[in-house]
């Protein structure tokens, strides 16, 4: 797998990409030391690339009641429910770094009910998982359970929107068969 | 339901929205005669609104091997699999109009295997449904089935990406509990 | 689909049918303006036809605590759970007419939890859906939930029996591949 | 359970029943030596009782390509899929008697794939089980598999109709919580 | 099936077995009047045979808060959930004998919720079934439900361990396709 | 979780254990540098401990056609299907070491279809997963698929027996809520 292709679909050369996309990719490379495969795979379609990362950043980088580590918890839990190798491994790495915990990602990916999280985070993950797997059944009681843990209405939107965005992301990565970069497996295990 | 709120979350006044979003909404209102509720519901978060519709248009409005009616078939079939009332009713209307067929949307929403579609469209829907419900199991044989019906690699991307985008969209509409506008139910029924 | 056969199985000529069945069919034709396909499909087996409609009428036409619209709600919700195209479309039409509501059937067929129904009707549909999909798990608490909404014991029988009868009916229509008559799609939408 | 009620719903006295129903019940009592509980439970609603048994007899007693034992195999397999205690035990007894095999019913109820049946009967049970559990997915290939084993079109109707009828019957018995008569457990065990 | 092989895998001759295994088998034959097929099937691998029966006896033969009949209830309920023909029929026989009840095993195998058991036994079976089918979701509330019925901590271990051991046993018997001995079907029905 | 208890059940002191069990535990501690929690959790019941590890060693330590790394692949894949945190993390570590591959375990745990394995290993994992999740449906075709990849009959037994043993092991670890030792998370990550 390590030496396999970055996507089932054509992968552009960096030099052939529109300026803004090339710059975005070079920026992440500079920061991380490598280019995460999802950037290269999605760059095949520049307009979709731009929308995808604009949406991603709007949910994952903005300020709000959820910490950045908590947002990654949602990504890892729901991506595991969708058996998405790329997302579990890549966002597992980010979660380890943001939570400064070398084990939390593996716990959440395998069985979030057994992970070392607070009751508030457990409620957050229950809601995210229901959004990911049975969203048509989400009802008032689910929102009440979040409110009981002190989540604001904006937090509730964030939880649902992150789970929904990665429902899309997981399906793209699964169908494109994007492998995680080798670097992600080891990051933050320190 | 008809008189219920447009979303579980706060819905902005048109006058309070950023210029670009207000213009987009007024444009759709002009074209359709009403403002689809999803525009108002998502406008609560302008950055997410912009990314959502940029992504939507990149997939649904661009040229390509799939007709616009076929893209709506994918939306209706996968949204029905997710029991998403807003998406089934709103995109059912669009499908009726684009396919110039007053019955196809109800057929696809209820059981796409019994719908009046071509074998090529059936293969397209099988792939879309697998992407929507079991994406981790998509493998070479699924791509081969599409190729056997003459779909290009770009078409395959489109099918998967539309199914993935509405995996997100369905979850948002379900959690936000966005009702379809009354107008959608009757549109295109001839 | 519109021009397809009425059933995978042989469909008799009206003239060849036993007198009582022909009269029943002519009566429904007179009332509706067309012969619903299920009448023609089942007429291939006169004894089964007679038993089917005797049972149907005993449940759907008799007086009782459930309104005729409520009985159709049960049919539409459970038929959608069984992905039965014929029953969802045909009984969706009847529900629109009986409830005098052009949108309720599409709501119930897509996600009955989001439909514009009363709490009493919601309890009725929860019980019907459990009967349709997990009847072995029906227990005292399910009956208590109905009693709490004021349903009598005879109403409870009706809810279960209608869900059970259409469990049969959905399977017959699915296996026979009976298409809804074109007329049903548009009825009651006005 | 042995001493429990015959139904969650009111059970009529034999003396209070309409003449035709009382006679039908006395006839089965004379033949079997006891009154199967389903007769008493359903007699609470005479019209439904009449339709139910008319339908039952039309499917189970008529001549045709399926032996009476084979029809009971379908009942036992699909009733086990629905976890219906009454139907599995009562029809298990009838199957033992009709097949003159003391073990076949337990085999089919537990895992029909391991039962001592012919390849033709295995194909019949595969079709019946698909009708019982995933009827919306029944397609041409399923009919072809039956044809390959020599089943006629009328046989195919019978298989589907028996599976469909007991989909109803299982749900009624489950919701009514009808216990099998003690006699059934031992019948035909040799 | 009756005359079929004892296993898909090679079955040793009694004479070729190690002394301890031959003695164990002869002892069970002496006690039961026949050699249960699972003994012959597993004897193909003596070390696994020894470990299997040592584990079995440690759970099923030791003293404790669960009666021997109750332990067999767990086996029958969970084996039915796994559709294991050998285990349902063989342990159904043992349950009939230990509970001195000719009908309980069939009730538990078909739908344990309808079986003639005490509320305490019902709680035991609920816990065993969750262990068998959704063990990752077992949480504090499940243990609390057992405690409320008076089960000790050691009893809770026993319930879980028996369900877990037969999760293994069911899979072995299913894959090996071990048929129940004819004798088991009739035992204890008297 | 790191600081949590080793089991929901009582955990013995090493000094209080029978000699043979203490020696086994000390031996694993000497080899690994720590005592895996499952040893301490199961030691609460010495007879079960002995049977468990005798069975484990008979399957995992004996010679045969499956490499030790391949046996661990089966453990990791099926334990992930059962959402067993202890087994995925502990056996993930062992797999990394035995396969000398720092990434294979995470791949197999998340989606074995995307893992860097040979077609022969893929067939092995397909069979193991069917044994773990749908063993009642294992039939001739499943064995034929293994034979086509060159597996011997003894190999087939090994695959099934390892999957079955960990079906038990996963349920025990889930119900006991045994956390992986911190050491396992990092082992073999190079």
Coordinates of N, CA and C in Angstrom, one line a residue, chain F residues 77-145:
Chain F
X77 N -8.2 -8.1 12.3 CA -9.4 -7.8 11.4 C -10.7 -8.2 12.1
X78 N -10.7 -9.3 12.7 CA -12.0 -9.7 13.4 C -12.2 -9.0 14.7
X79 N -11.2 -8.6 15.4 CA -11.4 -7.9 16.6 C -11.9 -6.5 16.3
X80 N -11.4 -5.9 15.2 CA -11.9 -4.6 14.8 C -13.4 -4.7 14.4
X81 N -13.8 -5.8 13.8 CA -15.2 -6.0 13.4 C -16.1 -6.1 14.7
X82 N -15.5 -6.5 15.8 CA -16.2 -6.6 17.1 C -15.9 -5.3 18.0
X83 N -15.2 -4.3 17.4 CA -14.9 -3.1 18.1 C -14.3 -3.4 19.5
X84 N -13.3 -4.3 19.5 CA -12.7 -4.7 20.8 C -11.4 -3.9 21.0
X85 N -11.4 -2.9 21.8 CA -10.3 -2.0 22.0 C -9.0 -2.8 22.5
X86 N -9.2 -3.6 23.5 CA -8.0 -4.3 24.0 C -7.4 -5.2 22.8
X87 N -8.2 -6.0 22.1 CA -7.6 -6.9 21.2 C -7.0 -6.2 20.0
X88 N -7.6 -5.1 19.5 CA -7.1 -4.4 18.3 C -5.8 -3.8 18.7
X89 N -5.7 -3.2 19.9 CA -4.4 -2.5 20.2 C -3.3 -3.4 20.6
X90 N -3.7 -4.4 21.4 CA -2.6 -5.4 21.8 C -2.1 -6.2 20.6
X91 N -3.1 -6.8 19.9 CA -2.7 -7.6 18.7 C -2.2 -6.8 17.5
X92 N -2.6 -5.6 17.5 CA -2.1 -4.7 16.5 C -0.5 -4.5 16.7
X93 N -0.2 -4.4 18.0 CA 1.3 -4.3 18.3 C 2.0 -5.6 17.9
X94 N 1.4 -6.7 18.2 CA 2.1 -8.0 17.9 C 2.2 -8.1 16.4
X95 N 1.1 -7.7 15.7 CA 1.2 -7.8 14.2 C 2.3 -6.9 13.6
X96 N 2.4 -5.7 14.2 CA 3.5 -4.8 13.7 C 4.8 -5.5 13.8
X97 N 5.0 -6.1 15.0 CA 6.3 -6.8 15.3 C 6.5 -8.0 14.4
X98 N 5.5 -8.8 14.3 CA 5.6 -10.1 13.5 C 5.7 -9.8 12.0
X99 N 5.0 -8.8 11.5 CA 5.0 -8.5 10.1 C 6.2 -7.6 9.8
X100 N 6.8 -7.1 10.8 CA 7.9 -6.0 10.6 C 7.3 -4.9 9.7
X101 N 6.1 -4.5 10.0 CA 5.5 -3.5 9.2 C 4.8 -2.5 10.2
X102 N 5.2 -1.3 10.3 CA 4.6 -0.4 11.3 C 3.2 0.1 10.9
X103 N 2.7 -0.2 9.7 CA 1.4 0.4 9.3 C 0.3 -0.6 9.0
X104 N 0.7 -1.9 8.9 CA -0.3 -2.9 8.4 C -1.4 -3.1 9.4
X105 N -1.1 -3.0 10.7 CA -2.2 -3.2 11.7 C -3.3 -2.2 11.6
X106 N -2.9 -0.9 11.5 CA -3.9 0.2 11.4 C -4.7 0.0 10.1
X107 N -4.1 -0.4 9.1 CA -4.8 -0.7 7.8 C -5.8 -1.8 8.0
X108 N -5.4 -2.9 8.5 CA -6.3 -4.0 8.7 C -7.4 -3.7 9.7
X109 N -7.1 -3.0 10.7 CA -8.1 -2.6 11.7 C -9.2 -1.7 11.1
X110 N -8.8 -0.8 10.3 CA -9.7 0.2 9.8 C -10.5 -0.3 8.6
X111 N -9.9 -0.9 7.6 CA -10.6 -1.5 6.5 C -9.7 -2.5 5.8
X112 N -9.8 -3.8 6.1 CA -8.9 -4.8 5.7 C -8.8 -4.9 4.1
X113 N -9.9 -4.4 3.5 CA -9.9 -4.4 2.0 C -8.9 -3.5 1.4
X114 N -8.5 -2.5 2.2 CA -7.5 -1.5 1.7 C -6.1 -1.8 2.2
X115 N -5.9 -2.9 2.9 CA -4.6 -3.1 3.5 C -3.6 -3.6 2.5
X116 N -2.4 -3.5 2.8 CA -1.3 -3.9 1.9 C -1.0 -5.4 2.1
X117 N -2.0 -6.2 1.7 CA -1.8 -7.7 1.8 C -1.9 -8.4 0.4
X118 N -1.4 -9.6 0.4 CA -1.4 -10.4 -0.9 C -2.8 -10.9 -1.1
X119 N -3.1 -11.2 -2.4 CA -4.5 -11.8 -2.7 C -4.7 -13.0 -1.8
X120 N -3.7 -13.8 -1.5 CA -3.9 -15.0 -0.6 C -4.3 -14.5 0.8
X121 N -3.7 -13.5 1.3 CA -4.1 -13.0 2.6 C -5.5 -12.3 2.6
X122 N -5.8 -11.7 1.5 CA -7.1 -11.1 1.3 C -8.2 -12.2 1.4
X123 N -8.0 -13.4 0.7 CA -8.9 -14.5 0.8 C -9.0 -15.0 2.2
X124 N -7.9 -15.1 2.9 CA -7.8 -15.5 4.3 C -8.7 -14.6 5.2
X125 N -8.5 -13.3 5.0 CA -9.3 -12.4 5.8 C -10.8 -12.4 5.5
X126 N -11.1 -12.5 4.2 CA -12.5 -12.6 3.8 C -13.2 -13.8 4.6
X127 N -12.5 -14.9 4.6 CA -13.0 -16.1 5.3 C -13.1 -15.9 6.8
X128 N -12.1 -15.3 7.3 CA -12.1 -15.0 8.8 C -13.2 -14.1 9.1
X129 N -13.4 -13.0 8.3 CA -14.5 -12.1 8.6 C -15.9 -12.7 8.5
X130 N -16.0 -13.6 7.5 CA -17.4 -14.2 7.4 C -17.6 -15.1 8.6
X131 N -16.5 -15.8 9.1 CA -16.6 -16.6 10.3 C -17.0 -15.8 11.5
X132 N -16.4 -14.6 11.5 CA -16.6 -13.7 12.7 C -18.0 -13.1 12.7
X133 N -18.5 -12.8 11.5 CA -19.8 -12.0 11.5 C -21.0 -12.7 10.9
X134 N -20.8 -13.8 10.1 CA -22.0 -14.4 9.5 C -21.7 -15.9 9.4
X135 N -21.2 -16.6 10.4 CA -20.7 -17.9 10.3 C -21.8 -18.9 9.8
X136 N -23.1 -18.6 10.1 CA -24.1 -19.6 9.7 C -24.3 -19.6 8.1
X137 N -23.7 -18.6 7.5 CA -23.8 -18.6 6.0 C -22.5 -19.1 5.3
X138 N -21.6 -19.6 6.1 CA -20.4 -20.2 5.5 C -20.8 -21.5 4.7
X139 N -20.4 -21.5 3.5 CA -20.8 -22.7 2.7 C -19.6 -23.1 1.8
X140 N -19.9 -24.1 0.9 CA -18.8 -24.7 0.1 C -18.1 -23.6 -0.7
X141 N -18.7 -22.6 -1.2 CA -18.0 -21.6 -2.0 C -17.0 -20.9 -1.3
X142 N -17.2 -20.8 0.0 CA -16.2 -20.1 0.8 C -14.9 -20.9 1.0
X143 N -15.1 -22.2 1.1 CA -13.9 -23.1 1.2 C -13.2 -23.2 -0.2
X144 N -14.0 -23.2 -1.2 CA -13.4 -23.2 -2.6 C -12.6 -22.0 -2.8
X145 N -13.0 -20.8 -2.3 CA -12.2 -19.6 -2.5 C -10.8 -19.7 -1.8

